Short mmCIF file of C-alpha atoms and ligand atoms in Angstrom, two decimals:
data_model
loop_
_atom_site.label_atom_id
_atom_site.label_comp_id
_atom_site.label_asym_id
_atom_site.label_seq_id
_atom_site.Cartn_x
_atom_site.Cartn_y
_atom_site.Cartn_z
CA MET B 1 58.45 39.62 -18.07
CA PRO B 2 55.64 38.41 -15.83
CA VAL B 3 55.73 34.69 -15.18
CA SER B 4 52.41 33.06 -15.95
CA PRO B 5 51.27 30.45 -13.46
CA LYS B 6 51.05 27.89 -16.28
CA SER B 7 54.72 28.33 -17.11
CA GLN B 8 55.51 27.20 -13.57
CA ALA B 9 54.15 23.73 -14.14
CA SER B 10 57.14 22.01 -12.62
CA GLY B 11 56.54 23.79 -9.31
CA ALA B 12 52.91 22.78 -9.53
CA SER B 13 53.93 19.16 -10.27
CA GLU B 14 55.97 19.09 -7.11
CA LEU B 15 53.09 20.53 -5.12
CA LEU B 16 50.73 17.94 -6.56
CA SER B 17 53.14 15.12 -5.76
CA GLU B 18 53.44 16.35 -2.20
CA LEU B 19 49.66 16.65 -1.96
CA ALA B 20 49.28 13.09 -3.27
CA ARG B 21 51.77 11.88 -0.69
CA GLN B 22 49.81 13.55 2.09
CA ALA B 23 46.44 12.28 0.79
CA SER B 24 47.78 8.71 0.60
CA GLY B 25 47.83 8.60 4.39
CA CYS B 26 44.45 10.25 4.97
CA GLU B 27 42.43 8.52 7.68
CA LEU B 28 39.54 10.92 8.12
CA CYS B 29 36.81 8.45 7.10
CA PRO B 30 37.16 5.27 9.18
CA GLN B 31 34.87 3.16 6.97
CA LEU B 32 36.67 4.16 3.78
CA VAL B 33 40.07 3.51 5.34
CA GLU B 34 38.81 -0.02 6.02
CA SER B 35 37.34 -0.58 2.56
CA ARG B 36 39.97 0.98 0.33
CA THR B 37 43.01 -0.73 -1.12
CA GLN B 38 44.63 2.64 -1.68
CA VAL B 39 43.84 6.33 -2.03
CA VAL B 40 43.11 7.26 -5.65
CA PHE B 41 44.43 10.80 -5.76
CA GLY B 42 43.90 11.71 -9.41
CA SER B 43 45.95 11.83 -12.57
CA GLY B 44 47.07 14.23 -15.23
CA PRO B 45 49.42 17.12 -15.85
CA ALA B 46 49.72 19.82 -13.22
CA ASP B 47 49.24 22.51 -15.87
CA ALA B 48 46.08 21.02 -17.43
CA GLU B 49 43.58 23.57 -18.73
CA LEU B 50 40.77 21.07 -18.36
CA MET B 51 39.90 19.23 -15.17
CA LEU B 52 37.29 16.50 -14.94
CA VAL B 53 35.77 15.68 -11.57
CA GLY B 54 33.93 12.41 -11.00
CA GLU B 55 32.34 10.84 -7.96
CA ALA B 56 34.54 8.21 -6.33
CA PRO B 57 36.83 5.34 -7.28
CA GLY B 58 35.18 2.02 -8.10
CA ALA B 59 36.69 -1.45 -7.85
CA SER B 60 39.07 -1.06 -10.84
CA GLU B 61 40.27 2.35 -9.70
CA ASP B 62 40.77 1.09 -6.16
CA ARG B 63 42.86 -1.80 -7.49
CA GLU B 64 44.92 0.19 -9.99
CA GLY B 65 45.24 3.48 -8.13
CA PHE B 66 44.07 5.69 -11.01
CA PRO B 67 40.72 7.38 -11.62
CA PHE B 68 38.36 6.24 -14.35
CA VAL B 69 40.12 3.08 -15.47
CA GLY B 70 37.02 0.85 -15.46
CA ALA B 71 34.04 0.80 -17.83
CA SER B 72 33.17 4.47 -17.18
CA GLY B 73 36.79 5.35 -17.81
CA ARG B 74 36.83 3.64 -21.19
CA LEU B 75 33.80 5.66 -22.18
CA LEU B 76 35.43 8.80 -20.83
CA ASP B 77 38.48 8.10 -23.02
CA GLU B 78 36.18 7.79 -26.06
CA LEU B 79 34.39 11.02 -25.21
CA LEU B 80 37.72 12.81 -24.88
CA ALA B 81 38.99 11.31 -28.14
CA GLY B 82 35.80 12.55 -29.80
CA ILE B 83 36.89 16.13 -29.08
CA GLY B 84 40.53 15.54 -29.96
CA LEU B 85 41.83 15.14 -26.41
CA SER B 86 43.51 12.32 -24.56
CA ARG B 87 43.57 11.69 -20.84
CA ASP B 88 47.26 12.68 -20.76
CA GLU B 89 46.17 16.25 -21.45
CA VAL B 90 43.53 16.59 -18.74
CA PHE B 91 43.55 16.32 -14.99
CA ILE B 92 41.08 13.75 -13.66
CA ALA B 93 39.98 13.70 -10.04
CA ASN B 94 37.07 12.57 -7.93
CA VAL B 95 35.03 14.03 -5.10
CA LEU B 96 36.07 11.09 -2.91
CA LYS B 97 39.59 9.70 -3.13
CA CYS B 98 38.65 6.35 -1.59
CA ARG B 99 36.29 3.68 -2.85
CA PRO B 100 33.08 3.47 -0.80
CA PRO B 101 32.18 -0.10 0.18
CA GLU B 102 29.97 -1.83 -2.40
CA ASN B 103 30.25 1.37 -4.46
CA ARG B 104 27.61 3.01 -2.29
CA ASP B 105 27.02 6.75 -2.62
CA PRO B 106 29.44 9.07 -0.88
CA ARG B 107 28.10 10.22 2.49
CA PRO B 108 27.86 13.92 3.31
CA GLU B 109 30.51 13.68 6.03
CA GLU B 110 32.86 11.86 3.63
CA VAL B 111 32.37 14.56 1.01
CA ALA B 112 33.08 17.20 3.66
CA ASN B 113 36.20 15.35 4.86
CA CYS B 114 37.54 14.81 1.34
CA SER B 115 36.70 18.12 -0.33
CA PRO B 116 39.83 19.96 0.93
CA TRP B 117 41.93 17.58 -1.20
CA LEU B 118 39.90 18.48 -4.28
CA GLU B 119 40.04 22.17 -3.44
CA ARG B 120 43.82 21.97 -3.25
CA GLN B 121 44.01 20.04 -6.52
CA LEU B 122 41.94 22.76 -8.15
CA GLU B 123 44.11 25.44 -6.62
CA VAL B 124 47.36 23.86 -7.82
CA VAL B 125 46.23 22.80 -11.30
CA ASP B 126 44.26 26.01 -11.74
CA PRO B 127 42.34 24.82 -14.82
CA ALA B 128 40.35 27.20 -17.01
CA VAL B 129 37.49 24.73 -17.38
CA VAL B 130 36.18 22.24 -14.81
CA VAL B 131 33.78 19.59 -16.08
CA THR B 132 31.77 18.01 -13.28
CA LEU B 133 30.66 14.47 -14.09
CA GLY B 134 27.34 13.70 -12.44
CA ASN B 135 25.49 14.83 -9.36
CA PHE B 136 28.10 14.60 -6.63
CA ALA B 137 30.79 16.71 -8.27
CA THR B 138 28.23 19.11 -9.68
CA ARG B 139 26.51 19.72 -6.36
CA LEU B 140 29.78 20.10 -4.52
CA LEU B 141 31.33 22.59 -6.92
CA ARG B 142 28.13 24.50 -7.67
CA GLY B 143 27.39 24.64 -3.97
CA ASP B 144 23.73 23.73 -4.29
CA THR B 145 21.50 20.71 -4.66
CA ALA B 146 20.22 21.22 -8.21
CA PRO B 147 20.16 17.83 -9.96
CA ILE B 148 22.47 17.22 -12.87
CA GLY B 149 19.50 16.79 -15.21
CA LYS B 150 18.55 20.42 -14.63
CA VAL B 151 21.97 22.02 -14.96
CA ARG B 152 23.90 19.82 -17.41
CA GLY B 153 25.22 21.38 -20.59
CA ARG B 154 25.08 24.91 -19.19
CA PRO B 155 28.47 26.48 -18.61
CA GLU B 156 28.71 28.92 -15.75
CA ILE B 157 31.44 30.91 -14.10
CA ALA B 158 31.93 29.76 -10.54
CA GLY B 159 34.29 30.62 -7.74
CA VAL B 160 36.41 27.61 -6.86
CA GLY B 161 38.75 28.39 -3.99
CA SER B 162 40.27 31.73 -4.78
CA ARG B 163 39.80 31.38 -8.57
CA GLN B 164 36.99 31.82 -11.05
CA VAL B 165 36.60 28.87 -13.40
CA ARG B 166 34.29 27.88 -16.23
CA LEU B 167 32.24 25.15 -14.63
CA PHE B 168 30.51 22.77 -17.01
CA PRO B 169 28.24 20.09 -15.52
CA VAL B 170 27.58 16.98 -17.62
CA PHE B 171 26.14 13.53 -16.96
CA HIS B 172 28.41 10.99 -15.34
CA PRO B 173 29.68 8.51 -17.98
CA ALA B 174 28.08 5.69 -15.97
CA ALA B 175 24.70 7.28 -16.72
CA ALA B 176 25.37 6.62 -20.42
CA LEU B 177 26.42 3.04 -19.73
CA TYR B 178 23.19 2.34 -17.88
CA ARG B 179 20.94 4.32 -20.21
CA ARG B 180 22.08 4.52 -23.81
CA PRO B 181 20.04 7.65 -24.73
CA ASN B 182 22.19 9.54 -22.23
CA LEU B 183 25.20 8.85 -24.44
CA GLU B 184 24.05 11.24 -27.14
CA VAL B 185 23.45 13.92 -24.53
CA LEU B 186 26.92 13.34 -23.10
CA GLN B 187 28.54 13.42 -26.55
CA ALA B 188 26.74 16.67 -27.37
CA ASP B 189 27.86 18.21 -24.08
CA PHE B 190 31.45 17.09 -24.61
CA ALA B 191 31.34 18.68 -28.08
CA ALA B 192 30.94 22.06 -26.34
CA ILE B 193 34.16 21.70 -24.33
CA PRO B 194 36.68 22.85 -27.00
CA ALA B 195 34.86 26.17 -27.40
CA LEU B 196 34.91 26.67 -23.64
CA LEU B 197 38.62 25.93 -23.55
CA ALA B 198 39.17 28.40 -26.38
CA LEU B 199 37.65 31.14 -24.21
CA GLY B 200 40.45 30.66 -21.68
CA PRO B 201 40.08 31.35 -17.99
CA PRO B 202 37.34 33.76 -16.95
CA GLU B 203 38.26 37.18 -15.67
CA GLN B 204 39.61 36.98 -12.14
CA ALA B 205 38.70 39.29 -9.31
CA PRO B 206 41.68 41.45 -8.39
CA PRO B 207 43.68 39.78 -5.62
CA ASP B 208 43.01 41.00 -2.11
CA PRO B 209 46.08 43.14 -1.38
CA GLY B 210 45.83 42.38 2.33
CA PRO B 211 46.80 44.80 5.08
CA ALA B 212 49.14 47.61 4.01
CA THR B 213 51.76 46.60 6.57
CA ALA B 214 51.94 43.05 5.22
CA ARG B 215 52.36 44.44 1.65
CA GLY B 216 55.25 46.61 2.77
CA GLU B 217 56.98 43.74 4.52
CA ALA B 218 56.70 41.39 1.55
CA GLY B 219 57.90 44.02 -0.90
CA ASP B 220 60.91 44.78 1.28
CA GLU B 221 62.01 41.18 1.43
CA PRO B 222 65.46 40.88 -0.18
CA GLY B 223 65.77 38.41 -3.04
CA VAL B 224 62.08 38.37 -3.98
CA GLY B 225 61.79 40.45 -7.11
CA ALA B 226 58.76 41.82 -8.88
CA GLU B 227 58.19 38.44 -10.51
CA GLY B 228 58.27 36.77 -7.11
CA GLU B 229 60.82 33.97 -7.11
CA SER B 230 58.73 32.34 -4.42
CA GLY B 231 56.12 32.09 -7.21
CA PRO B 232 52.36 32.27 -7.20
CA ASP B 233 52.25 28.54 -6.66
CA GLY B 234 54.51 28.63 -3.62
CA ALA B 235 53.45 26.15 -0.97
CA ASP B 236 53.11 28.86 1.63
CA GLN B 237 50.69 30.85 -0.51
CA LEU B 238 48.53 27.82 -1.20
CA GLY B 239 48.44 26.83 2.43
CA LEU B 240 49.32 23.29 1.44
CA PHE B 241 51.65 22.52 4.26
N1 URA Q 301 35.66 5.87 -11.63
C1 URA Q 301 36.09 7.00 -11.05
O1 URA Q 301 37.28 7.20 -10.86
N2 URA Q 301 35.17 7.90 -10.70
C2 URA Q 301 33.88 7.74 -10.88
O2 URA Q 301 33.11 8.64 -10.55
C3 URA Q 301 33.46 6.53 -11.47
C4 URA Q 301 34.37 5.62 -11.86
#
């Protein structure tokens, strides 16, 4: 019987833990290394079908080491509860894993430095639906500069790494804290998430079989059966290490 990637969650958990360990020592952005207390990698199950991507840790997140634990996080919990979900069921990450000083906006070079961590999180968790919270996550994962106000509430299928996902841009929860009318918009957008999840992952492009010689070599390898004991989430295949 084929092994679905989601039934290999324990392998994915180990990959995520290893990724978190590596990220915890990241020193690519000198100013953020100075300003952070710790790297805020992300939280949630490795087999989550829904991934939420925010902007960057704030003071509470920097102190506690988890994403969305401050005021925005409490609102996020309420929004999730409103659609029958809890944060234990979703993976939550940010574009930046370190708090920018004075909560300033992420800089383009910081986004560029940090985005491989997010790409690898997306690759390992392999969610069906990715909700981008606000401009930074939306622009990064849509790959253009359209403002959130123009694209929010419109699901689209987007290539993220090697996978197709249902991308769903919504306002950042902080936008609803600062401007109450945004809350209704955010609640209405969240209400669309269960139906997106029910659709499951979008159709995937067939995998690139690679050069014929490489196929032959892999197939001839003793001990790796048709179901691939090395697994689709093997570290080598993800290029994690
Ligand atoms: N907390 C986070 O973890 N991310 C944000 O984008 C805002 C608050």
